[in-house]
Short mmCIF file of C-alpha atoms in Angstrom, two decimals:
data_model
loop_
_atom_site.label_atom_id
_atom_site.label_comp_id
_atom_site.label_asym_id
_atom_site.label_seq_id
_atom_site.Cartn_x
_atom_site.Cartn_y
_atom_site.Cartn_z
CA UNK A 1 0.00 0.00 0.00
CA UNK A 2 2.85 2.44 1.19
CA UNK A 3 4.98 1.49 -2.25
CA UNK A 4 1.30 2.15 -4.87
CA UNK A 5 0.81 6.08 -4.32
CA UNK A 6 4.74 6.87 -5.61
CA UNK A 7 3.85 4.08 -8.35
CA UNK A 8 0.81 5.54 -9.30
CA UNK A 9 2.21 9.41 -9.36
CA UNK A 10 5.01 7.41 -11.68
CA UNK A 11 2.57 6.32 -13.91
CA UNK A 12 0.53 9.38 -14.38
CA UNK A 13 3.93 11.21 -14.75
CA UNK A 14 5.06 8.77 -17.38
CA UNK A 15 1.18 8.97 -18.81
CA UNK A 16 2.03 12.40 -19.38
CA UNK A 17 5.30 12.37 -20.71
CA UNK A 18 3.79 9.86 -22.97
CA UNK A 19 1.23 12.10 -24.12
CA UNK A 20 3.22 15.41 -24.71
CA UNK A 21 5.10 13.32 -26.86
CA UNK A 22 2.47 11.87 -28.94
CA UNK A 23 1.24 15.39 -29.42
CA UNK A 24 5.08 16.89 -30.08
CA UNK A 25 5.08 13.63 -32.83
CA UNK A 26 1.42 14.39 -34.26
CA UNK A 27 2.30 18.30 -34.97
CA UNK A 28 5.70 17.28 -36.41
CA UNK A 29 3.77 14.78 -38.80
CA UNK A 30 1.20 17.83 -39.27
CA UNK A 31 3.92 20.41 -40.37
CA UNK A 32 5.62 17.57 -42.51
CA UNK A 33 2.48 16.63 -44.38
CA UNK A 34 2.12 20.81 -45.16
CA UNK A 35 5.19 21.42 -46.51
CA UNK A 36 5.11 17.82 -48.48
CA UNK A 37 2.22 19.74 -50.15
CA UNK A 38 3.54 22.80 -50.72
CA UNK A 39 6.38 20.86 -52.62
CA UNK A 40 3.96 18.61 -54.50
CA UNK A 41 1.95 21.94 -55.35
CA UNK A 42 5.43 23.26 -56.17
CA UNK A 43 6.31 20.51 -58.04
CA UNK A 44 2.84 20.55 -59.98
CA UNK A 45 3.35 23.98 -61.05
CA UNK A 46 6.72 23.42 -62.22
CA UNK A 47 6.19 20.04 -63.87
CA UNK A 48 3.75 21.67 -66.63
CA UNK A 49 6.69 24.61 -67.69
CA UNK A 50 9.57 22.03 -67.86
CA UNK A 51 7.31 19.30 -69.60
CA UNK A 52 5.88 21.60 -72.24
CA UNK A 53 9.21 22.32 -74.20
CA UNK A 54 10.67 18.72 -74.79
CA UNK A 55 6.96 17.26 -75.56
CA UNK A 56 6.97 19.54 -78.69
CA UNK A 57 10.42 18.95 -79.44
CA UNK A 58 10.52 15.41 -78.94
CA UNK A 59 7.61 14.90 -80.68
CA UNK A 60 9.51 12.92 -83.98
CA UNK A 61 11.74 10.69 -81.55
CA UNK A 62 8.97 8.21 -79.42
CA UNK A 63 11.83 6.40 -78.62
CA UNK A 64 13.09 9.19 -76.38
CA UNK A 65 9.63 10.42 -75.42
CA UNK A 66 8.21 7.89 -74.22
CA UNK A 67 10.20 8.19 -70.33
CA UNK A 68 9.26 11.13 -68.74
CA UNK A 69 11.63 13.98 -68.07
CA UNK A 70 12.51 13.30 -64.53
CA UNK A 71 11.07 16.72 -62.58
CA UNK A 72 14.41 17.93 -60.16
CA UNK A 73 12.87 17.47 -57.13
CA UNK A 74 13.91 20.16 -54.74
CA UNK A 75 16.53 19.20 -52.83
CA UNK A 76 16.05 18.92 -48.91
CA UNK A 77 17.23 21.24 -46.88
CA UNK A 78 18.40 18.76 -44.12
CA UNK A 79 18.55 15.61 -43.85
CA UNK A 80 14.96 13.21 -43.48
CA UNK A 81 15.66 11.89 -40.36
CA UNK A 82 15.79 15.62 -39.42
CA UNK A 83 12.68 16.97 -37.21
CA UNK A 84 10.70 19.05 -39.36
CA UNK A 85 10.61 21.84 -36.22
CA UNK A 86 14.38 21.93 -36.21
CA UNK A 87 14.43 22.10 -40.39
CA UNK A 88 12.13 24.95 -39.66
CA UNK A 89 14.66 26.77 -37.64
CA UNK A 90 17.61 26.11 -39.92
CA UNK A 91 15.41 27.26 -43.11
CA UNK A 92 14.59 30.86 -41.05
CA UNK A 93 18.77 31.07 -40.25
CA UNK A 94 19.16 30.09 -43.72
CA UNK A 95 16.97 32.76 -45.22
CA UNK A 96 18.14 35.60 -42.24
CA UNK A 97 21.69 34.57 -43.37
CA UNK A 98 20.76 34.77 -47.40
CA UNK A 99 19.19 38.00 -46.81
CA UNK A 100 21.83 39.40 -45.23
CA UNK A 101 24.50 38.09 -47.87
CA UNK A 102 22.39 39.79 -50.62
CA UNK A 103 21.73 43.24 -48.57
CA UNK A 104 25.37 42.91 -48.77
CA UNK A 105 26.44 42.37 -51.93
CA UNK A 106 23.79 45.34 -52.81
CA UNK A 107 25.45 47.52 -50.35
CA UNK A 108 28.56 46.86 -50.72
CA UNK A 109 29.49 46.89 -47.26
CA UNK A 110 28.45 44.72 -43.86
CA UNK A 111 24.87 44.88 -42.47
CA UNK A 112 23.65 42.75 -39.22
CA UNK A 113 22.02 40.05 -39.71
CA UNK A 114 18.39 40.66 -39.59
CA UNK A 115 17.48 38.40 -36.48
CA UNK A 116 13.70 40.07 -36.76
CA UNK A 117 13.48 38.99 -40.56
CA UNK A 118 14.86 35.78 -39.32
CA UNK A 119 12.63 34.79 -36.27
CA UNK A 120 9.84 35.77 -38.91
CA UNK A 121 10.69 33.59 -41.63
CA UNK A 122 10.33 30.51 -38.67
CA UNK A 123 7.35 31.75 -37.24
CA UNK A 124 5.71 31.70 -40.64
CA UNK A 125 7.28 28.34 -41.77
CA UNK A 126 4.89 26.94 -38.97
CA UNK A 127 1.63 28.53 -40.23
CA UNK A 128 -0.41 26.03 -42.81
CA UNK A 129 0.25 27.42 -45.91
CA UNK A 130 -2.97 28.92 -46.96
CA UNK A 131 -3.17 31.91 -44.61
CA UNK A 132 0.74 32.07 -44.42
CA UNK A 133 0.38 35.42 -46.70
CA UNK A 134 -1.98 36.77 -44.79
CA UNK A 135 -0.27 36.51 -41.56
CA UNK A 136 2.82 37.43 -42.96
CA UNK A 137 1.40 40.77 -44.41
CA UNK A 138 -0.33 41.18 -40.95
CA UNK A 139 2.78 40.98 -39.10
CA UNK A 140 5.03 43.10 -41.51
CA UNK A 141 2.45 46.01 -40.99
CA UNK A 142 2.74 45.16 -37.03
CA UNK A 143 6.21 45.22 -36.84
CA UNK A 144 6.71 48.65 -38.79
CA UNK A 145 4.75 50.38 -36.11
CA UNK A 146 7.29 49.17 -33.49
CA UNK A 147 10.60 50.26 -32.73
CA UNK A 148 13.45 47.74 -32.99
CA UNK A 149 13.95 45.99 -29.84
CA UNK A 150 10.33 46.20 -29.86
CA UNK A 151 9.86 44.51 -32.88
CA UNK A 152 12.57 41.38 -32.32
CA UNK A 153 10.24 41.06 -29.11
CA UNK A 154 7.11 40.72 -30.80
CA UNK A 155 8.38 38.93 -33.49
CA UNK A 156 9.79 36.44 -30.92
CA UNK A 157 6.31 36.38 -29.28
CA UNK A 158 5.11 35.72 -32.35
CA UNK A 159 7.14 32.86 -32.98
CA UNK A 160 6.80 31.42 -29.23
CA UNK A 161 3.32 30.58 -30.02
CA UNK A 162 3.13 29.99 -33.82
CA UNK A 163 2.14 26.38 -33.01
CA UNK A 164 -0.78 27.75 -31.21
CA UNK A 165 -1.71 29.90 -33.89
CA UNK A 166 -1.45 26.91 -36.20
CA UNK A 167 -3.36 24.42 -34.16
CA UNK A 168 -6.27 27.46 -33.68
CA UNK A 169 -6.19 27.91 -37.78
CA UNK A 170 -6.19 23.71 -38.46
CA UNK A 171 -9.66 23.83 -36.03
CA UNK A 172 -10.67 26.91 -37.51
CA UNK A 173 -10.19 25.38 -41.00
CA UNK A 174 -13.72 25.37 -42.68
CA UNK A 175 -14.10 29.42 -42.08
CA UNK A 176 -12.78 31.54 -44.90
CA UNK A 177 -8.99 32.04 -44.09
CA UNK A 178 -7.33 32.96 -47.19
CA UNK A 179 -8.37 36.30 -49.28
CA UNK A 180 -6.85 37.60 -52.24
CA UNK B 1 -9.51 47.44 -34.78
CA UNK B 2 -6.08 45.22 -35.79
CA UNK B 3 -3.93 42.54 -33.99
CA UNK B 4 -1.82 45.20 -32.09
CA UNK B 5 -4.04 47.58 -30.90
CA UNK B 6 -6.32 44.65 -29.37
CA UNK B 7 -2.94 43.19 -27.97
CA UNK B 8 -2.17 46.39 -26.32
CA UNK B 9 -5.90 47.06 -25.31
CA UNK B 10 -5.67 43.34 -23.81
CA UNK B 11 -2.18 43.85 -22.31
CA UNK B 12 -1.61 40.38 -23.85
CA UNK B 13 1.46 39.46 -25.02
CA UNK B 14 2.42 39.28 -28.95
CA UNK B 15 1.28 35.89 -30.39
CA UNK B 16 -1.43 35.19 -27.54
CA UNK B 17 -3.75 37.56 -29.44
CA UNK B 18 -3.77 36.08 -33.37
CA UNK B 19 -4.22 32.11 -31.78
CA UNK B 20 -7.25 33.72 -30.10
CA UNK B 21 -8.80 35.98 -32.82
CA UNK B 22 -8.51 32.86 -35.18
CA UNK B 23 -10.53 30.59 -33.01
CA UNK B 24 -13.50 33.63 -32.64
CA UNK B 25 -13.20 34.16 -36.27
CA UNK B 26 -13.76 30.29 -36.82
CA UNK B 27 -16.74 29.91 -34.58
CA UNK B 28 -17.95 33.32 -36.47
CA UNK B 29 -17.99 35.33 -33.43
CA UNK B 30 -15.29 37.92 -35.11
CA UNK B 31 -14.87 38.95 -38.82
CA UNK B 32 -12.06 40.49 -40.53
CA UNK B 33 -11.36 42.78 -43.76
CA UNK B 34 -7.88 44.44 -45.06
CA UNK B 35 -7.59 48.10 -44.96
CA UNK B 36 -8.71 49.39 -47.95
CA UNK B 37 -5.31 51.03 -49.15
CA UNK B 38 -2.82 50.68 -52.02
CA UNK B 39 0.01 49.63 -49.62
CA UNK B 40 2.42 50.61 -52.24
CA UNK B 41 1.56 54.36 -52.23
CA UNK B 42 1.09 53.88 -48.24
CA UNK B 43 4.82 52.18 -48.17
CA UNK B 44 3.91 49.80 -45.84
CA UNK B 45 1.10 46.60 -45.59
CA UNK B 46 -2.17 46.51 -45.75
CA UNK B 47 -3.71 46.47 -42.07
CA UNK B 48 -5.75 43.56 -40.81
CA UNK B 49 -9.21 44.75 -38.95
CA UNK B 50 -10.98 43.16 -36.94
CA UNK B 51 -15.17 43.18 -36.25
CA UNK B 52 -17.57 41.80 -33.48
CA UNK B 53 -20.37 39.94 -35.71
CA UNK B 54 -24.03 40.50 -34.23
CA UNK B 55 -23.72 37.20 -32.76
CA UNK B 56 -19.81 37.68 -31.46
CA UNK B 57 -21.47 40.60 -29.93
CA UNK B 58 -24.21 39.41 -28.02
CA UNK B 59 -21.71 36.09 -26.84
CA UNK B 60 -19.13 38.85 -25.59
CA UNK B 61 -21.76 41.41 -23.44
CA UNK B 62 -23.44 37.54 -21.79
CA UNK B 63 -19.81 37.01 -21.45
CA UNK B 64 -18.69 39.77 -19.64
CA UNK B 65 -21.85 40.56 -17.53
CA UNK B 66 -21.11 37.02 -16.33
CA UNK B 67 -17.63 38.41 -15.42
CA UNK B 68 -18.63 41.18 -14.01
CA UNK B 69 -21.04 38.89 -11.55
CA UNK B 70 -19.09 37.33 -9.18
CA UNK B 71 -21.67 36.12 -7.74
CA UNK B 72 -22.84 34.31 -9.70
CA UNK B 73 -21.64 30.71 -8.21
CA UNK B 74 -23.28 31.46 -5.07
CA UNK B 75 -26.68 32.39 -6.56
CA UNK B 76 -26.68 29.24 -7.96
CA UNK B 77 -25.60 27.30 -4.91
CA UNK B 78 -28.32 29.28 -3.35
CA UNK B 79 -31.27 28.77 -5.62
CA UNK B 80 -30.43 24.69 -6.08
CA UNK B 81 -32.99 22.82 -4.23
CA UNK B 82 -32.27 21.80 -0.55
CA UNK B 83 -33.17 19.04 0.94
CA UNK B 84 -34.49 15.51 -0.58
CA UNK B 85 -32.36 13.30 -2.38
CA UNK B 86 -30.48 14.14 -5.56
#
């Protein structure tokens, strides 16, 4: 009797680890199913463009025709066995440091890198990707009324609870989201 | 009025606001229109607003005179039936 209350309180504990997991798993396999649509949509949209050249030109030669143009897939940014909430993160350095490189090269000269544009980019890559304009316009317009601290701290805030936002959009997904 | 100004009315934090106003919106309590402006003339984004629907309304004054009654819980202690079995 004295040993069951510790071994219950385990239990639940474990229970709960358990569960946070699960979830932590389940959004992972969310946000990996939405971007392997944006690529197929990606894909889709670029297969048509590449396709429509050779079909005319190889029209004569069957022979040659006949095997489809393999589509360049894009290539990943990490590797697969690579969370999709860390691939997040290193896609929003990636773009912060990108930016920055081509600010440069404009310039001519060194610029910071733009942490703000950065912590952005990730909070975005979270949202599904219809309303991911919309927010993104919404935030731009929030953050130029703020001054620059203020605006790495709301971005930040912003990105903090991105999943939140992204699990009240995916159970708010019926209602009209997306407008032109 | 738009994401920041109801964050700052709120004195939420940035990113607890947008989670909520996207649930309301959903459940069609809250409705939301861009800024009618060319945002390149403006030089900056369009602005998200945000409206009460009728129904959004009427949810948010039941909702906050039953803030605003505290007590409410003991009224209802009160007026359950005593006495007898349950």
């Amino acid at each position: 009797m004295t040993y069951a209350v510790p071994r219950v309180a385990l239990a639940i504990a474990r229970g709960r680890a358990l569960a946070r997991a699960l979830a932590r798993a389940l959004d992972d396999l969310d946000l990996a199913l939405d971007h392997a649509r944006d690529h197929a949509r990606a894909l889709a949209r670029a297969r048509p463009s590449t396709s429509s050249t050779p079909a005319t030109s190889t029209s004569s030669t069957p022979a040659t025709s006949t095997s489809p143009a393999p589509s360049p897939a894009p290539a990943p940014a990490t590797s697969p066995a690579t969370s999709p909430t860390i691939s997040i993160i290193i896609s929003g350095v990636v773009s912060a440091l990108s930016r920055r490189r081509r600010h440069r090269e404009r310039m001519g000269g060194r610029h910071p890198v733009d942490l703000r544009g950065g912590v952005v980019a990730v909070a975005l890559r979270v949202l599904p990707a219809g309303p991911r304009a919309r927010y993104a316009e919404e935030l731009l317009d929030e953050l130029g009324m703020l001054g620059r601290w203020a605006q790495l701290r709301y971005a930040a805030g912003f990105a903090a609870r991105s999943w939140e936002l992204r699990r009240s959009l995916r159970d708010a997904e019926p209602a009209p989201a997306r407008e032109p | 009025m738009y994401g920041l100004e109801i964050g700052e009315a709120a004195e939420l934090p940035s990113g607890t606001v947008h989670p909520i106003l996207a649930r309301l919106e959903g459940c069609g309590w809250l409705q939301s229109r861009w800024e009618e402006v060319d945002p390149k003339r403006e030089g900056r984004p369009r602005r998200r607003y945000y409206q009460l629907t009728p129904d959004g309304a009427e949810f948010a004054r039941t909702a906050l005179a039953r803030v605003h009654t505290p007590r409410t819980l003991v009224n209802r202690l009160i007026a359950r039936p005593t006495g007898g079995a349950i």
